[in-house]
Amino acid sequence: MITPSHTIRQAPAWQHALRGAFSKPAELLAFLDLDPALPVLDAERLADFPLRVPRGFAERMRKGDPDDPLFLQVWPRGAEALAVEGFGLDAVGDMAKLKPGGIVHKYQHRVLVMTTGACGVHCRYCFRRHFPYSEALAARDHWREALAQIAADTSITEVILSGGDPLSLSDDKLGEFIDGLDRIAHVRRLRLHTRQIVVLPERVDDGLVERLADTRLDTVIVLHANHANELDANVADACARLRQIGVTLLNQAVLLRRVNDRVDALKALSERLFECGVLPYYLHLLDRVDGAAHFEVDEDTARGLMRELASELPGYLMPRLARETAGDAAKQVLA
């Protein structure tokens, strides 16, 4: 008998789940019992930003309801084709601050690293939907350029992994970068911005937990959930596993018209997050990216919602209403 010289590892369950995500509009509509002839379901801009919805996330949507708040976030409506003044391709000024190696250095003492262009879900309001990822990914050449820049700047104490979604990377690729950061003495904190845990909670498996537990860095994961219905029992279980290894969990949401622009929806989101061991962090006004204008809630309405919300929630469950403006030295906190 010939013994193989190496063992072929099977892909983890989360990668299988990701490959099974909905990418064809007709299949998602059939799954949700939605009539494709409905005018509101015109997928005019699909070619510009493809559909991608994990099946587990779709299972949380209400069948037969084109106004379901989760469905509204992922369905490519015809309104995306409208050109609206004030909306552009680079809503928060990433390109102006982009450095070689996929690093965006906008704020003091911390840098953001563009780890990958891949995401588990394609949110239609994504502020980086037009970002040229192929030109600016840090993972090339074993992260060498990104790690060299971080090592050379001793003012950097926190590294933020973004994209795309950093948890779209394999454990080995992610671990390779974390190991590099561990060797840079002035880096103290690691932050991951991810929607993957919400839309694909299978991602929090033994391999990821072991990898994150093995770093000396204080680790913060900032989830992205916009509605309480996104946070099912599987998401809660994934959050519990991360908390057990000492990861701090925060959430940043986006205020979206017809999705969560009501006090009851925002209250339910904060309360459900807390049940999952996650603290509300930011509620962002929409980043004004081309194709997303139909989601915008104006600032006066947003401020009014926050005043009402403050009478419904304790202070520790109140997210900060914020806007990010290209060129500013920090986010602007509005309420």
Short mmCIF file of C-alpha atoms in Angstrom, two decimals:
data_model
loop_
_atom_site.label_atom_id
_atom_site.label_comp_id
_atom_site.label_asym_id
_atom_site.label_seq_id
_atom_site.Cartn_x
_atom_site.Cartn_y
_atom_site.Cartn_z
CA MET A 1 0.00 0.00 0.00
CA ILE A 2 1.28 3.46 -0.87
CA THR A 3 1.07 5.92 2.01
CA PRO A 4 0.43 9.52 0.91
CA SER A 5 3.18 11.93 1.85
CA HIS A 6 0.71 14.50 3.13
CA THR A 7 -2.86 14.71 4.34
CA ILE A 8 -5.33 16.69 2.31
CA ARG A 9 -7.32 18.89 4.65
CA GLN A 10 -11.00 19.28 3.98
CA ALA A 11 -12.40 22.76 3.66
CA PRO A 12 -14.07 23.94 6.88
CA ALA A 13 -17.86 23.98 7.13
CA TRP A 14 -18.09 27.75 6.81
CA GLN A 15 -16.42 27.67 3.39
CA HIS A 16 -18.93 25.07 2.20
CA ALA A 17 -21.75 27.27 3.50
CA LEU A 18 -20.30 30.28 1.72
CA ARG A 19 -20.08 28.42 -1.58
CA GLY A 20 -23.79 27.63 -1.20
CA ALA A 21 -24.80 31.28 -0.90
CA PHE A 22 -27.48 32.63 -3.21
CA SER A 23 -25.97 34.42 -6.19
CA LYS A 24 -28.83 34.12 -8.69
CA PRO A 25 -31.77 36.46 -8.10
CA ALA A 26 -34.35 33.97 -9.33
CA GLU A 27 -33.21 31.38 -6.80
CA LEU A 28 -33.40 33.80 -3.87
CA LEU A 29 -36.86 34.99 -4.92
CA ALA A 30 -38.10 31.41 -5.25
CA PHE A 31 -36.70 30.56 -1.81
CA LEU A 32 -38.54 33.53 -0.31
CA ASP A 33 -41.80 32.92 -2.23
CA LEU A 34 -41.54 36.31 -3.91
CA ASP A 35 -43.06 37.02 -7.32
CA PRO A 36 -40.29 38.25 -9.66
CA ALA A 37 -42.89 40.23 -11.60
CA LEU A 38 -43.28 42.71 -8.73
CA PRO A 39 -41.96 46.09 -9.94
CA VAL A 40 -40.05 46.67 -6.67
CA LEU A 41 -37.93 43.60 -7.41
CA ASP A 42 -36.36 44.96 -10.60
CA ALA A 43 -32.67 44.00 -10.34
CA GLU A 44 -31.41 46.59 -12.79
CA ARG A 45 -27.91 47.11 -11.35
CA LEU A 46 -27.06 43.50 -10.65
CA ALA A 47 -24.14 43.41 -13.07
CA ASP A 48 -22.38 46.28 -11.27
CA PHE A 49 -22.47 44.67 -7.81
CA PRO A 50 -23.49 40.99 -7.83
CA LEU A 51 -25.99 39.42 -5.46
CA ARG A 52 -24.57 37.34 -2.63
CA VAL A 53 -26.64 36.09 0.32
CA PRO A 54 -25.75 33.13 2.56
CA ARG A 55 -28.65 30.70 2.89
CA GLY A 56 -28.60 30.90 6.67
CA PHE A 57 -29.12 34.65 6.47
CA ALA A 58 -31.93 34.23 3.93
CA GLU A 59 -33.64 31.80 6.30
CA ARG A 60 -34.10 34.70 8.75
CA MET A 61 -36.11 36.68 6.18
CA ARG A 62 -39.90 36.66 6.15
CA LYS A 63 -41.26 34.60 3.29
CA GLY A 64 -43.42 36.46 0.79
CA ASP A 65 -42.49 39.92 2.11
CA PRO A 66 -40.55 42.22 -0.26
CA ASP A 67 -40.32 44.75 2.59
CA ASP A 68 -38.54 42.40 4.99
CA PRO A 69 -35.75 44.48 6.61
CA LEU A 70 -33.08 41.86 5.91
CA PHE A 71 -34.15 41.37 2.31
CA LEU A 72 -34.10 45.13 1.69
CA GLN A 73 -30.41 45.22 2.63
CA VAL A 74 -29.32 42.70 0.01
CA TRP A 75 -31.71 43.01 -2.94
CA PRO A 76 -30.41 45.09 -5.91
CA ARG A 77 -33.27 47.49 -6.61
CA GLY A 78 -33.63 49.70 -9.65
CA ALA A 79 -33.06 52.80 -7.50
CA GLU A 80 -29.36 51.92 -7.48
CA ALA A 81 -29.19 53.12 -11.08
CA LEU A 82 -30.15 56.69 -10.18
CA ALA A 83 -27.40 59.30 -10.13
CA VAL A 84 -27.86 61.49 -7.06
CA GLU A 85 -25.93 64.69 -6.35
CA GLY A 86 -23.55 64.34 -3.43
CA PHE A 87 -23.10 60.59 -3.86
CA GLY A 88 -19.82 59.30 -5.31
CA LEU A 89 -17.49 56.34 -5.66
CA ASP A 90 -15.28 56.99 -2.62
CA ALA A 91 -17.66 58.12 0.09
CA VAL A 92 -15.22 58.26 3.04
CA GLY A 93 -11.97 59.21 1.31
CA ASP A 94 -10.22 55.85 1.54
CA MET A 95 -8.40 56.27 -1.75
CA ALA A 96 -6.75 59.54 -0.73
CA LYS A 97 -5.24 57.89 2.35
CA LEU A 98 -4.38 54.52 0.77
CA LYS A 99 -0.75 53.47 1.03
CA PRO A 100 1.17 50.62 -0.60
CA GLY A 101 0.47 47.31 1.06
CA GLY A 102 -3.26 47.97 1.40
CA ILE A 103 -2.98 50.28 4.42
CA VAL A 104 -5.35 53.20 5.00
CA HIS A 105 -3.94 55.62 7.57
CA LYS A 106 -6.60 58.23 8.36
CA TYR A 107 -6.49 58.48 12.16
CA GLN A 108 -3.64 58.80 14.64
CA HIS A 109 -2.28 55.71 16.42
CA ARG A 110 -4.26 53.22 14.35
CA VAL A 111 -4.23 51.96 10.79
CA LEU A 112 -6.78 50.07 8.76
CA VAL A 113 -5.61 47.15 6.64
CA MET A 114 -7.48 46.10 3.50
CA THR A 115 -7.22 42.36 3.98
CA THR A 116 -9.44 41.10 1.16
CA GLY A 117 -12.17 42.20 -1.21
CA ALA A 118 -14.34 39.19 -0.40
CA CYS A 119 -17.46 39.36 1.79
CA GLY A 120 -19.96 36.76 2.92
CA VAL A 121 -22.84 39.01 1.87
CA HIS A 122 -23.16 41.91 -0.53
CA CYS A 123 -24.96 44.72 1.28
CA ARG A 124 -26.41 47.16 -1.21
CA TYR A 125 -25.40 50.23 0.84
CA CYS A 126 -21.74 49.11 1.10
CA PHE A 127 -19.51 52.20 1.08
CA ARG A 128 -16.70 50.22 -0.57
CA ARG A 129 -18.80 48.69 -3.34
CA HIS A 130 -16.65 50.57 -5.89
CA PHE A 131 -13.28 50.12 -4.15
CA PRO A 132 -10.46 48.81 -6.44
CA TYR A 133 -9.50 45.85 -4.26
CA SER A 134 -7.40 44.25 -6.96
CA GLU A 135 -4.95 47.15 -6.66
CA ALA A 136 -4.76 47.38 -2.88
CA LEU A 137 -4.80 44.10 -0.99
CA ALA A 138 -2.45 43.72 1.95
CA ALA A 139 -2.33 39.91 1.89
CA ARG A 140 -0.06 39.75 -1.14
CA ASP A 141 3.50 38.52 -0.60
CA HIS A 142 2.70 37.20 2.88
CA TRP A 143 1.65 40.68 4.15
CA ARG A 144 5.27 41.85 3.87
CA GLU A 145 4.65 45.47 2.85
CA ALA A 146 1.85 46.06 5.37
CA LEU A 147 3.82 44.59 8.27
CA ALA A 148 6.92 46.59 7.31
CA GLN A 149 4.98 49.86 7.35
CA ILE A 150 3.37 49.09 10.70
CA ALA A 151 6.70 48.08 12.21
CA ALA A 152 8.33 51.30 10.98
CA ASP A 153 5.77 53.60 12.65
CA THR A 154 6.05 53.29 16.43
CA SER A 155 3.03 55.58 16.94
CA ILE A 156 0.71 52.78 15.76
CA THR A 157 -0.81 50.93 18.71
CA GLU A 158 -3.92 49.47 17.07
CA VAL A 159 -4.39 47.63 13.77
CA ILE A 160 -7.86 47.33 12.24
CA LEU A 161 -8.56 44.52 9.81
CA SER A 162 -11.20 45.38 7.24
CA GLY A 163 -11.97 44.85 3.59
CA GLY A 164 -14.13 43.26 2.29
CA ASP A 165 -14.40 41.10 5.36
CA PRO A 166 -11.27 39.86 7.14
CA LEU A 167 -13.08 36.70 8.24
CA SER A 168 -13.36 35.74 4.57
CA LEU A 169 -9.70 34.80 4.88
CA SER A 170 -8.68 31.30 5.89
CA ASP A 171 -7.44 30.74 9.43
CA ASP A 172 -3.92 30.17 8.07
CA LYS A 173 -3.87 33.43 6.11
CA LEU A 174 -5.37 35.41 8.96
CA GLY A 175 -3.00 33.77 11.43
CA GLU A 176 -0.01 34.61 9.29
CA PHE A 177 -0.79 38.31 9.67
CA ILE A 178 -1.63 38.13 13.38
CA ASP A 179 1.66 36.32 14.00
CA GLY A 180 3.43 39.19 12.24
CA LEU A 181 1.67 41.77 14.39
CA ASP A 182 2.52 39.81 17.54
CA ARG A 183 6.19 40.41 16.77
CA ILE A 184 5.74 44.21 16.57
CA ALA A 185 6.15 45.40 20.16
CA HIS A 186 4.37 48.77 19.82
CA VAL A 187 1.14 47.19 18.51
CA ARG A 188 -1.15 46.47 21.46
CA ARG A 189 -4.62 45.99 20.02
CA LEU A 190 -6.13 44.07 17.15
CA ARG A 191 -9.54 45.05 15.84
CA LEU A 192 -11.58 43.15 13.23
CA HIS A 193 -14.53 44.75 11.47
CA THR A 194 -16.75 41.94 10.22
CA ARG A 195 -20.26 41.13 9.10
CA GLN A 196 -19.35 37.48 8.65
CA ILE A 197 -20.27 36.47 12.21
CA VAL A 198 -23.79 37.83 11.66
CA VAL A 199 -24.46 36.46 8.19
CA LEU A 200 -22.36 33.28 8.46
CA PRO A 201 -21.95 32.36 12.14
CA GLU A 202 -20.37 29.04 11.09
CA ARG A 203 -17.21 31.11 10.61
CA VAL A 204 -16.63 31.05 14.37
CA ASP A 205 -15.29 27.50 14.46
CA ASP A 206 -12.57 25.76 16.48
CA GLY A 207 -9.84 26.93 14.14
CA LEU A 208 -10.73 30.62 14.38
CA VAL A 209 -11.24 30.49 18.14
CA GLU A 210 -7.87 28.82 18.65
CA ARG A 211 -6.16 31.35 16.39
CA LEU A 212 -7.63 34.38 18.17
CA ALA A 213 -6.96 32.90 21.60
CA ASP A 214 -3.27 32.50 20.72
CA THR A 215 -2.35 36.18 20.29
CA ARG A 216 -0.90 38.50 22.94
CA LEU A 217 -2.92 41.38 21.44
CA ASP A 218 -6.06 42.68 23.09
CA THR A 219 -8.68 41.71 20.51
CA VAL A 220 -11.83 43.63 19.65
CA ILE A 221 -14.37 42.43 17.10
CA VAL A 222 -16.80 44.99 15.75
CA LEU A 223 -19.83 43.25 14.30
CA HIS A 224 -22.20 44.81 11.79
CA ALA A 225 -25.87 44.11 12.47
CA ASN A 226 -28.62 46.55 11.53
CA HIS A 227 -31.75 44.75 12.71
CA ALA A 228 -32.60 42.46 15.60
CA ASN A 229 -33.88 39.79 13.22
CA GLU A 230 -30.31 39.25 12.01
CA LEU A 231 -29.26 37.95 15.42
CA ASP A 232 -30.55 34.40 15.68
CA ALA A 233 -29.48 31.67 18.11
CA ASN A 234 -26.53 30.66 15.91
CA VAL A 235 -25.15 34.19 16.00
CA ALA A 236 -25.61 34.30 19.77
CA ASP A 237 -23.69 31.03 20.12
CA ALA A 238 -20.85 32.36 17.95
CA CYS A 239 -20.63 35.50 20.07
CA ALA A 240 -20.54 33.42 23.25
CA ARG A 241 -17.55 31.43 21.95
CA LEU A 242 -15.65 34.63 21.25
CA ARG A 243 -16.43 36.13 24.64
CA GLN A 244 -15.14 32.96 26.32
CA ILE A 245 -11.65 33.67 24.99
CA GLY A 246 -11.74 37.31 26.10
CA VAL A 247 -12.68 39.03 22.85
CA THR A 248 -14.50 42.35 23.30
CA LEU A 249 -17.59 42.50 21.09
CA LEU A 250 -19.06 45.76 19.78
CA ASN A 251 -21.56 46.51 17.03
CA GLN A 252 -21.80 49.27 14.51
CA ALA A 253 -24.98 49.67 12.53
CA VAL A 254 -26.01 51.90 9.65
CA LEU A 255 -29.25 53.87 9.84
CA LEU A 256 -31.16 52.70 6.76
CA ARG A 257 -34.49 53.93 5.45
CA ARG A 258 -37.23 51.28 5.72
CA VAL A 259 -34.83 48.91 7.50
CA ASN A 260 -34.26 50.32 10.98
CA ASP A 261 -35.38 53.98 10.90
CA ARG A 262 -37.88 53.52 13.73
CA VAL A 263 -37.40 53.74 17.48
CA ASP A 264 -38.86 50.28 18.07
CA ALA A 265 -36.43 48.72 15.57
CA LEU A 266 -33.40 50.46 17.06
CA LYS A 267 -34.46 49.58 20.59
CA ALA A 268 -34.94 45.91 19.67
CA LEU A 269 -31.52 45.86 18.01
CA SER A 270 -29.73 47.22 21.07
CA GLU A 271 -31.53 44.87 23.42
CA ARG A 272 -30.89 41.81 21.25
CA LEU A 273 -27.23 42.75 20.89
CA PHE A 274 -26.90 42.88 24.67
CA GLU A 275 -28.53 39.45 24.95
CA CYS A 276 -25.76 38.22 22.63
CA GLY A 277 -23.03 39.84 24.74
CA VAL A 278 -22.42 42.69 22.28
CA LEU A 279 -22.47 46.40 23.14
CA PRO A 280 -23.84 48.96 20.66
CA TYR A 281 -21.00 51.17 19.46
CA TYR A 282 -21.91 53.38 16.51
CA LEU A 283 -25.07 54.06 14.53
CA HIS A 284 -23.73 55.54 11.31
CA LEU A 285 -25.47 57.89 9.00
CA LEU A 286 -25.29 56.42 5.51
CA ASP A 287 -21.97 56.85 3.76
CA ARG A 288 -22.94 58.61 0.55
CA VAL A 289 -21.75 56.05 -1.97
CA ASP A 290 -23.11 55.94 -5.51
CA GLY A 291 -26.04 53.52 -5.74
CA ALA A 292 -27.19 53.77 -2.10
CA ALA A 293 -29.10 57.07 -1.96
CA HIS A 294 -32.46 55.32 -1.51
CA PHE A 295 -31.29 54.13 1.94
CA GLU A 296 -30.50 57.60 3.29
CA VAL A 297 -32.13 58.98 6.44
CA ASP A 298 -31.56 62.72 6.90
CA GLU A 299 -29.67 64.03 9.91
CA ASP A 300 -32.61 65.82 11.55
CA THR A 301 -34.69 62.64 11.46
CA ALA A 302 -31.75 60.67 12.84
CA ARG A 303 -31.26 63.09 15.73
CA GLY A 304 -34.96 62.89 16.53
CA LEU A 305 -34.80 59.10 16.61
CA MET A 306 -31.87 59.23 19.00
CA ARG A 307 -33.71 61.57 21.36
CA GLU A 308 -36.66 59.18 21.48
CA LEU A 309 -34.40 56.17 21.81
CA ALA A 310 -32.64 57.71 24.80
CA SER A 311 -35.93 57.70 26.69
CA GLU A 312 -36.35 53.98 25.98
CA LEU A 313 -32.88 52.59 26.73
CA PRO A 314 -30.23 52.80 29.45
CA GLY A 315 -27.14 54.75 28.45
CA TYR A 316 -24.95 51.68 27.97
CA LEU A 317 -27.28 50.41 25.23
CA MET A 318 -27.27 53.70 23.32
CA PRO A 319 -25.07 53.68 20.22
CA ARG A 320 -23.41 56.95 19.23
CA LEU A 321 -24.89 58.54 16.14
CA ALA A 322 -21.94 59.33 13.89
CA ARG A 323 -20.95 60.49 10.45
CA GLU A 324 -17.67 59.85 8.68
CA THR A 325 -16.55 62.64 6.36
CA ALA A 326 -13.64 62.35 3.98
CA GLY A 327 -10.63 64.29 5.24
CA ASP A 328 -11.80 64.72 8.85
CA ALA A 329 -9.41 63.72 11.66
CA ALA A 330 -12.08 61.60 13.35
CA LYS A 331 -15.69 60.53 13.01
CA GLN A 332 -18.17 63.27 13.88
CA VAL A 333 -20.37 62.20 16.79
CA LEU A 334 -23.79 63.80 16.35
CA ALA A 335 -25.70 62.36 19.32
#
